[in-house]
Amino acid sequence: MKVTIIPEKCIACGLCQTYSDVFDYYDNGIVKFSNSEELIQEVPYSDETLLAVKSCPTKALTTP
């Protein structure tokens, strides 16, 4: 599953990491992938990751 992070939209609410360990945060609270600094990444499909993407209140996480 391809996931894109749009850091400008992130409000550091914490929902994504609550739902999926694919996500982590920079020191300022902005979302990043837990294993990469890239903004687009192919991650294994999981219901948890999909829920994290769909739950983002600002749509800072997207899937095509």
Short mmCIF file of N, CA, C and O in Angstrom, two decimals:
data_model
loop_
_atom_site.label_atom_id
_atom_site.label_comp_id
_atom_site.label_asym_id
_atom_site.label_seq_id
_atom_site.Cartn_x
_atom_site.Cartn_y
_atom_site.Cartn_z
N MET A 1 0.85 -1.17 0.00
CA MET A 1 0.00 0.00 0.00
C MET A 1 0.90 1.23 0.00
O MET A 1 1.81 1.35 0.82
N LYS A 2 0.64 2.13 -0.93
CA LYS A 2 1.43 3.35 -1.04
C LYS A 2 0.80 4.44 -0.17
O LYS A 2 -0.39 4.70 -0.26
N VAL A 3 1.61 5.05 0.69
CA VAL A 3 1.14 6.11 1.59
C VAL A 3 2.00 7.35 1.37
O VAL A 3 3.22 7.26 1.28
N THR A 4 1.34 8.49 1.31
CA THR A 4 2.02 9.77 1.16
C THR A 4 1.76 10.61 2.41
O THR A 4 0.64 10.66 2.90
N ILE A 5 2.82 11.24 2.89
CA ILE A 5 2.72 12.17 4.02
C ILE A 5 2.83 13.59 3.48
O ILE A 5 3.72 13.91 2.69
N ILE A 6 1.91 14.45 3.91
CA ILE A 6 1.95 15.87 3.55
C ILE A 6 2.20 16.63 4.85
O ILE A 6 1.25 16.99 5.58
N PRO A 7 3.47 16.87 5.21
CA PRO A 7 3.79 17.44 6.51
C PRO A 7 3.18 18.80 6.78
O PRO A 7 2.87 19.13 7.93
N GLU A 8 2.94 19.59 5.74
CA GLU A 8 2.37 20.92 5.93
C GLU A 8 0.95 20.85 6.49
O GLU A 8 0.47 21.81 7.09
N LYS A 9 0.28 19.74 6.29
CA LYS A 9 -1.10 19.58 6.77
C LYS A 9 -1.16 18.97 8.18
O LYS A 9 -2.20 19.01 8.82
N CYS A 10 -0.07 18.40 8.65
CA CYS A 10 -0.06 17.70 9.94
C CYS A 10 -0.19 18.69 11.10
O CYS A 10 0.52 19.70 11.17
N ILE A 11 -1.10 18.37 12.03
CA ILE A 11 -1.28 19.20 13.23
C ILE A 11 -0.78 18.48 14.49
O ILE A 11 -1.05 18.91 15.60
N ALA A 12 -0.06 17.39 14.30
CA ALA A 12 0.56 16.64 15.40
C ALA A 12 -0.47 16.14 16.43
O ALA A 12 -0.24 16.20 17.62
N CYS A 13 -1.60 15.63 15.94
CA CYS A 13 -2.65 15.17 16.86
C CYS A 13 -2.34 13.80 17.46
O CYS A 13 -2.87 13.46 18.51
N GLY A 14 -1.54 12.98 16.77
CA GLY A 14 -1.13 11.69 17.33
C GLY A 14 -1.97 10.49 16.94
O GLY A 14 -1.65 9.38 17.33
N LEU A 15 -3.05 10.69 16.20
CA LEU A 15 -3.90 9.55 15.85
C LEU A 15 -3.19 8.50 15.01
O LEU A 15 -3.40 7.31 15.23
N CYS A 16 -2.38 8.90 14.06
CA CYS A 16 -1.78 7.93 13.16
C CYS A 16 -0.90 6.92 13.90
O CYS A 16 -1.01 5.72 13.68
N GLN A 17 -0.08 7.39 14.80
CA GLN A 17 0.77 6.46 15.54
C GLN A 17 -0.04 5.65 16.54
O GLN A 17 0.31 4.52 16.86
N THR A 18 -1.14 6.18 17.00
CA THR A 18 -2.02 5.43 17.89
C THR A 18 -2.56 4.20 17.18
O THR A 18 -2.66 3.12 17.77
N TYR A 19 -2.87 4.35 15.90
CA TYR A 19 -3.45 3.25 15.14
C TYR A 19 -2.42 2.34 14.48
O TYR A 19 -2.68 1.16 14.29
N SER A 20 -1.26 2.87 14.09
CA SER A 20 -0.30 2.07 13.33
C SER A 20 1.14 2.43 13.68
O SER A 20 1.50 3.61 13.71
N ASP A 21 1.96 1.42 13.88
CA ASP A 21 3.38 1.66 14.17
C ASP A 21 4.19 1.97 12.93
O ASP A 21 5.40 2.15 13.00
N VAL A 22 3.54 2.08 11.78
CA VAL A 22 4.21 2.53 10.55
C VAL A 22 4.63 3.99 10.71
O VAL A 22 5.58 4.44 10.09
N PHE A 23 3.93 4.72 11.57
CA PHE A 23 4.16 6.15 11.73
C PHE A 23 4.87 6.47 13.03
O PHE A 23 4.71 5.79 14.03
N ASP A 24 5.65 7.54 12.98
CA ASP A 24 6.36 8.06 14.14
C ASP A 24 6.31 9.58 14.01
O ASP A 24 5.63 10.11 13.14
N TYR A 25 7.06 10.28 14.87
CA TYR A 25 7.02 11.74 14.86
C TYR A 25 8.41 12.33 14.99
O TYR A 25 9.27 11.77 15.65
N TYR A 26 8.59 13.49 14.36
CA TYR A 26 9.77 14.30 14.60
C TYR A 26 9.63 14.93 15.98
O TYR A 26 8.57 14.88 16.60
N ASP A 27 10.68 15.56 16.47
CA ASP A 27 10.64 16.20 17.79
C ASP A 27 9.55 17.27 17.90
O ASP A 27 9.02 17.50 18.97
N ASN A 28 9.18 17.88 16.78
CA ASN A 28 8.14 18.91 16.79
C ASN A 28 6.73 18.33 16.67
O ASN A 28 5.76 19.07 16.59
N GLY A 29 6.61 16.99 16.62
CA GLY A 29 5.32 16.35 16.59
C GLY A 29 4.77 16.05 15.21
O GLY A 29 3.71 15.44 15.08
N ILE A 30 5.46 16.48 14.17
CA ILE A 30 4.98 16.25 12.81
C ILE A 30 5.25 14.80 12.41
O ILE A 30 6.31 14.24 12.70
N VAL A 31 4.29 14.21 11.73
CA VAL A 31 4.34 12.79 11.37
C VAL A 31 5.48 12.49 10.39
O VAL A 31 5.86 13.33 9.56
N LYS A 32 6.03 11.29 10.52
CA LYS A 32 7.00 10.74 9.58
C LYS A 32 6.82 9.22 9.60
O LYS A 32 6.12 8.68 10.45
N PHE A 33 7.43 8.55 8.64
CA PHE A 33 7.43 7.09 8.68
C PHE A 33 8.42 6.64 9.74
O PHE A 33 9.46 7.26 9.93
N SER A 34 8.12 5.57 10.42
CA SER A 34 8.98 5.12 11.52
C SER A 34 10.34 4.61 11.05
O SER A 34 11.28 4.61 11.83
N ASN A 35 10.45 4.23 9.78
CA ASN A 35 11.72 3.68 9.31
C ASN A 35 12.35 4.47 8.17
O ASN A 35 13.27 3.99 7.52
N SER A 36 11.86 5.69 7.91
CA SER A 36 12.36 6.43 6.76
C SER A 36 12.04 7.92 6.89
O SER A 36 11.08 8.30 7.55
N GLU A 37 12.83 8.73 6.23
CA GLU A 37 12.58 10.17 6.17
C GLU A 37 11.82 10.55 4.89
O GLU A 37 11.50 11.72 4.69
N GLU A 38 11.52 9.57 4.04
CA GLU A 38 10.81 9.82 2.79
C GLU A 38 9.37 10.26 3.05
O GLU A 38 8.80 9.96 4.10
N LEU A 39 8.77 10.95 2.10
CA LEU A 39 7.39 11.39 2.22
C LEU A 39 6.41 10.45 1.54
O LEU A 39 5.21 10.52 1.78
N ILE A 40 6.92 9.58 0.67
CA ILE A 40 6.10 8.56 0.01
C ILE A 40 6.76 7.22 0.25
O ILE A 40 7.96 7.08 0.06
N GLN A 41 5.95 6.26 0.67
CA GLN A 41 6.53 4.95 0.97
C GLN A 41 5.51 3.86 0.68
O GLN A 41 4.31 4.04 0.89
N GLU A 42 6.01 2.74 0.21
CA GLU A 42 5.19 1.54 0.04
C GLU A 42 5.27 0.78 1.36
O GLU A 42 6.35 0.40 1.79
N VAL A 43 4.14 0.60 2.01
CA VAL A 43 4.10 -0.10 3.29
C VAL A 43 3.20 -1.32 3.15
O VAL A 43 2.29 -1.33 2.32
N PRO A 44 3.42 -2.34 3.96
CA PRO A 44 2.54 -3.51 3.89
C PRO A 44 1.10 -3.12 4.25
O PRO A 44 0.88 -2.34 5.17
N TYR A 45 0.16 -3.67 3.51
CA TYR A 45 -1.24 -3.37 3.81
C TYR A 45 -1.61 -3.94 5.17
O TYR A 45 -1.27 -5.06 5.51
N SER A 46 -2.32 -3.14 5.95
CA SER A 46 -2.92 -3.63 7.19
C SER A 46 -4.14 -2.76 7.48
O SER A 46 -4.20 -1.59 7.08
N ASP A 47 -5.11 -3.35 8.15
CA ASP A 47 -6.30 -2.58 8.53
C ASP A 47 -5.93 -1.41 9.43
O ASP A 47 -6.52 -0.34 9.35
N GLU A 48 -4.91 -1.61 10.28
CA GLU A 48 -4.49 -0.56 11.21
C GLU A 48 -3.91 0.64 10.46
O GLU A 48 -4.21 1.79 10.80
N THR A 49 -3.08 0.37 9.46
CA THR A 49 -2.49 1.46 8.70
C THR A 49 -3.55 2.20 7.89
O THR A 49 -3.56 3.44 7.84
N LEU A 50 -4.46 1.46 7.29
CA LEU A 50 -5.55 2.09 6.55
C LEU A 50 -6.41 2.95 7.47
O LEU A 50 -6.79 4.07 7.13
N LEU A 51 -6.69 2.47 8.67
CA LEU A 51 -7.46 3.24 9.64
C LEU A 51 -6.71 4.52 10.03
O LEU A 51 -7.30 5.59 10.15
N ALA A 52 -5.40 4.42 10.21
CA ALA A 52 -4.59 5.60 10.55
C ALA A 52 -4.70 6.65 9.45
O ALA A 52 -4.89 7.84 9.73
N VAL A 53 -4.59 6.22 8.20
CA VAL A 53 -4.68 7.16 7.07
C VAL A 53 -6.06 7.79 7.02
O VAL A 53 -6.21 9.01 6.90
N LYS A 54 -7.09 6.97 7.12
CA LYS A 54 -8.46 7.49 7.01
C LYS A 54 -8.86 8.35 8.21
O LYS A 54 -9.75 9.19 8.09
N SER A 55 -8.22 8.16 9.35
CA SER A 55 -8.57 8.91 10.56
C SER A 55 -7.89 10.26 10.67
O SER A 55 -8.24 11.05 11.55
N CYS A 56 -6.93 10.54 9.82
CA CYS A 56 -6.20 11.81 9.90
C CYS A 56 -7.17 12.97 9.68
O CYS A 56 -7.77 13.08 8.60
N PRO A 57 -7.34 13.83 10.67
CA PRO A 57 -8.34 14.90 10.56
C PRO A 57 -8.01 15.97 9.52
O PRO A 57 -8.91 16.67 9.05
N THR A 58 -6.74 16.10 9.15
CA THR A 58 -6.35 17.13 8.19
C THR A 58 -5.96 16.55 6.84
O THR A 58 -5.52 17.28 5.97
N LYS A 59 -6.07 15.25 6.69
CA LYS A 59 -5.70 14.55 5.45
C LYS A 59 -4.22 14.72 5.14
O LYS A 59 -3.81 14.83 3.98
N ALA A 60 -3.40 14.72 6.18
CA ALA A 60 -1.95 14.79 6.00
C ALA A 60 -1.38 13.45 5.53
O ALA A 60 -0.25 13.38 5.09
N LEU A 61 -2.19 12.40 5.62
CA LEU A 61 -1.83 11.07 5.13
C LEU A 61 -2.81 10.72 4.02
O LEU A 61 -4.01 10.88 4.17
N THR A 62 -2.27 10.23 2.91
CA THR A 62 -3.14 9.85 1.78
C THR A 62 -2.69 8.53 1.18
O THR A 62 -1.52 8.15 1.31
N THR A 63 -3.62 7.86 0.54
CA THR A 63 -3.34 6.69 -0.27
C THR A 63 -4.03 6.90 -1.62
O THR A 63 -5.12 7.48 -1.65
N PRO A 64 -3.41 6.46 -2.68
CA PRO A 64 -4.07 6.65 -4.00
C PRO A 64 -5.34 5.82 -4.13
O PRO A 64 -5.57 4.90 -3.45
#
